[in-house]
């Protein structure tokens, strides 16, 4: 099985880059962007990540609205929200809009990896075959 | 408590809640970053990296970053602590520059969320004033927040302090950039009026220059006679 590909979208760039480094040490393939519009640009350029990790509160397009735009480009996309909000309402709203799950920051890496693997598996099933290939 | 006083009190509580929510969100961010750095050090030390020197170099960089993050969190904690204590007494002696500095720290994330630069210019040798610092911070917030929200990305808001005529302190709040119309979500005009009344202050708005909106707020340096009822 090829490495799970992740698109990490978070305006807290130090957090995103450090988390990406940790995920890469665990053999995930990670692309980091700091704004939702940059995420849409890389998707428009053809990137099809297995999982999108998405901050909710960002300058410009917020994570909740970004999820809708991502789903328009890639209906099978699976997103996990990473949020610093202690109030769960935004995260619940994210679930209503089709997110796979959400995690509160600071995150637990083992829990995140478990959710990433579950989300990637779900995407694979939706796409209808191994490694996201149609059969 | 009279009705304008009661409304003002409720608005101030809401403002304080907003500041606390913003600051604690920022603490979560600092902690999240520190936790990831700590996890990364652990990953590197327990990993199968062949190049020990590289690991040491990277760990050294990470510890410097942790130190910097902890310092930023400490600055925020200090500002939040002083902000909370400003309300200990209705009237107290304080420096305008200190009240503005704390507000700048506490509003920094709010500004960066809108991609707005929030800066301050501090006047020199401003005397201590006796007034209501908590109410002053609230009024400055009331004037500043809608400017941040209505400015287009890349705009700038500058808070400048100075001594005005008769040496009473002044705060100029200047927004530069493309503005949409100010959102009409702020408190009622009587709240502004009550703030100015209690601070023994004056407020003027200058929109003469295109793409610049400027408030000038002056308050009394000795407002205790109006404050104590």
mmCIF file of N, CA, C and O in Angstrom, chain B residues 1 4 15 33 56 59-60 62 88-89 94-95 113 117 119 121 132 158 165 173 185 192 200 204:
data_model
loop_
_atom_site.group_PDB
_atom_site.id
_atom_site.type_symbol
_atom_site.label_atom_id
_atom_site.label_comp_id
_atom_site.label_asym_id
_atom_site.label_seq_id
_atom_site.Cartn_x
_atom_site.Cartn_y
_atom_site.Cartn_z
ATOM 1 N N UNK B 1 -28.514 50.886 40.088
ATOM 2 C CA UNK B 1 -27.775 51.176 38.853
ATOM 3 C C UNK B 1 -28.750 51.684 37.792
ATOM 4 O O UNK B 1 -29.777 51.059 37.540
ATOM 5 N N UNK B 4 -28.597 53.262 31.592
ATOM 6 C CA UNK B 4 -27.387 53.317 30.766
ATOM 7 C C UNK B 4 -26.207 52.616 31.435
ATOM 8 O O UNK B 4 -25.416 51.943 30.789
ATOM 9 N N UNK B 15 -17.600 42.239 26.390
ATOM 10 C CA UNK B 15 -16.272 42.579 25.852
ATOM 11 C C UNK B 15 -15.192 41.772 26.561
ATOM 12 O O UNK B 15 -14.302 41.186 25.927
ATOM 13 N N UNK B 33 1.544 24.119 19.691
ATOM 14 C CA UNK B 33 2.852 24.185 19.028
ATOM 15 C C UNK B 33 3.924 23.579 19.931
ATOM 16 O O UNK B 33 4.748 22.766 19.485
ATOM 17 N N UNK B 56 20.918 16.280 16.776
ATOM 18 C CA UNK B 56 21.278 17.251 17.828
ATOM 19 C C UNK B 56 21.005 18.674 17.347
ATOM 20 O O UNK B 56 20.444 19.499 18.070
ATOM 21 N N UNK B 59 17.257 19.261 17.261
ATOM 22 C CA UNK B 59 16.710 19.392 18.629
ATOM 23 C C UNK B 59 17.061 20.757 19.213
ATOM 24 O O UNK B 59 16.254 21.365 19.919
ATOM 25 N N UNK B 60 18.248 21.238 18.904
ATOM 26 C CA UNK B 60 18.672 22.543 19.401
ATOM 27 C C UNK B 60 17.782 23.656 18.811
ATOM 28 O O UNK B 60 17.370 24.576 19.516
ATOM 29 N N UNK B 62 14.737 23.247 17.797
ATOM 30 C CA UNK B 62 13.384 23.086 18.356
ATOM 31 C C UNK B 62 13.298 23.684 19.757
ATOM 32 O O UNK B 62 12.328 24.367 20.091
ATOM 33 N N UNK B 88 -10.319 46.165 39.003
ATOM 34 C CA UNK B 88 -10.361 46.021 40.469
ATOM 35 C C UNK B 88 -11.003 47.234 41.153
ATOM 36 O O UNK B 88 -11.674 47.100 42.173
ATOM 37 N N UNK B 89 -10.715 48.407 40.600
ATOM 38 C CA UNK B 89 -11.310 49.632 41.161
ATOM 39 C C UNK B 89 -11.914 50.424 40.011
ATOM 40 O O UNK B 89 -11.421 50.355 38.881
ATOM 41 N N UNK B 94 -3.130 55.165 36.328
ATOM 42 C CA UNK B 94 -2.515 54.265 35.338
ATOM 43 C C UNK B 94 -1.891 55.077 34.210
ATOM 44 O O UNK B 94 -2.138 56.275 34.077
ATOM 45 N N UNK B 95 -1.086 54.397 33.427
ATOM 46 C CA UNK B 95 -0.475 55.044 32.263
ATOM 47 C C UNK B 95 -1.238 54.605 31.009
ATOM 48 O O UNK B 95 -1.471 53.409 30.809
ATOM 49 N N UNK B 113 -6.327 37.498 12.273
ATOM 50 C CA UNK B 113 -7.381 36.684 11.650
ATOM 51 C C UNK B 113 -8.011 37.418 10.468
ATOM 52 O O UNK B 113 -8.547 36.801 9.567
ATOM 53 N N UNK B 117 -2.710 44.561 9.975
ATOM 54 C CA UNK B 117 -1.592 44.884 10.876
ATOM 55 C C UNK B 117 -2.113 45.816 11.965
ATOM 56 O O UNK B 117 -2.727 46.839 11.661
ATOM 57 N N UNK B 119 -0.855 48.073 15.007
ATOM 58 C CA UNK B 119 0.383 48.638 15.538
ATOM 59 C C UNK B 119 0.082 49.753 16.531
ATOM 60 O O UNK B 119 -1.046 50.236 16.616
ATOM 61 N N UNK B 121 1.907 53.442 18.383
ATOM 62 C CA UNK B 121 2.966 54.438 18.529
ATOM 63 C C UNK B 121 2.735 55.088 19.887
ATOM 64 O O UNK B 121 1.644 55.634 20.126
ATOM 65 N N UNK B 132 -10.728 55.605 34.599
ATOM 66 C CA UNK B 132 -11.192 54.217 34.603
ATOM 67 C C UNK B 132 -10.511 53.461 33.449
ATOM 68 O O UNK B 132 -10.968 53.529 32.307
ATOM 69 N N UNK B 158 -3.566 51.728 13.426
ATOM 70 C CA UNK B 158 -2.518 52.220 14.329
ATOM 71 C C UNK B 158 -3.155 52.975 15.490
ATOM 72 O O UNK B 158 -3.979 53.870 15.282
ATOM 73 N N UNK B 165 -4.125 69.028 24.042
ATOM 74 C CA UNK B 165 -4.168 70.354 24.651
ATOM 75 C C UNK B 165 -4.424 70.175 26.150
ATOM 76 O O UNK B 165 -5.066 69.218 26.528
ATOM 77 N N UNK B 173 -6.878 56.617 16.801
ATOM 78 C CA UNK B 173 -7.074 55.285 16.219
ATOM 79 C C UNK B 173 -7.244 55.484 14.719
ATOM 80 O O UNK B 173 -8.250 56.053 14.279
ATOM 81 N N UNK B 185 -23.069 46.532 14.075
ATOM 82 C CA UNK B 185 -23.311 45.485 15.069
ATOM 83 C C UNK B 185 -22.846 45.909 16.455
ATOM 84 O O UNK B 185 -22.954 45.131 17.400
ATOM 85 N N UNK B 192 -21.772 54.573 23.938
ATOM 86 C CA UNK B 192 -20.623 55.457 23.652
ATOM 87 C C UNK B 192 -20.714 56.710 24.525
ATOM 88 O O UNK B 192 -19.732 57.135 25.123
ATOM 89 N N UNK B 200 -15.044 61.259 31.192
ATOM 90 C CA UNK B 200 -14.934 62.706 30.966
ATOM 91 C C UNK B 200 -14.102 62.928 29.693
ATOM 92 O O UNK B 200 -13.041 63.558 29.692
ATOM 93 N N UNK B 204 -13.686 62.483 18.375
ATOM 94 C CA UNK B 204 -13.932 63.089 17.060
ATOM 95 C C UNK B 204 -13.547 62.102 15.968
ATOM 96 O O UNK B 204 -12.698 61.231 16.181
#
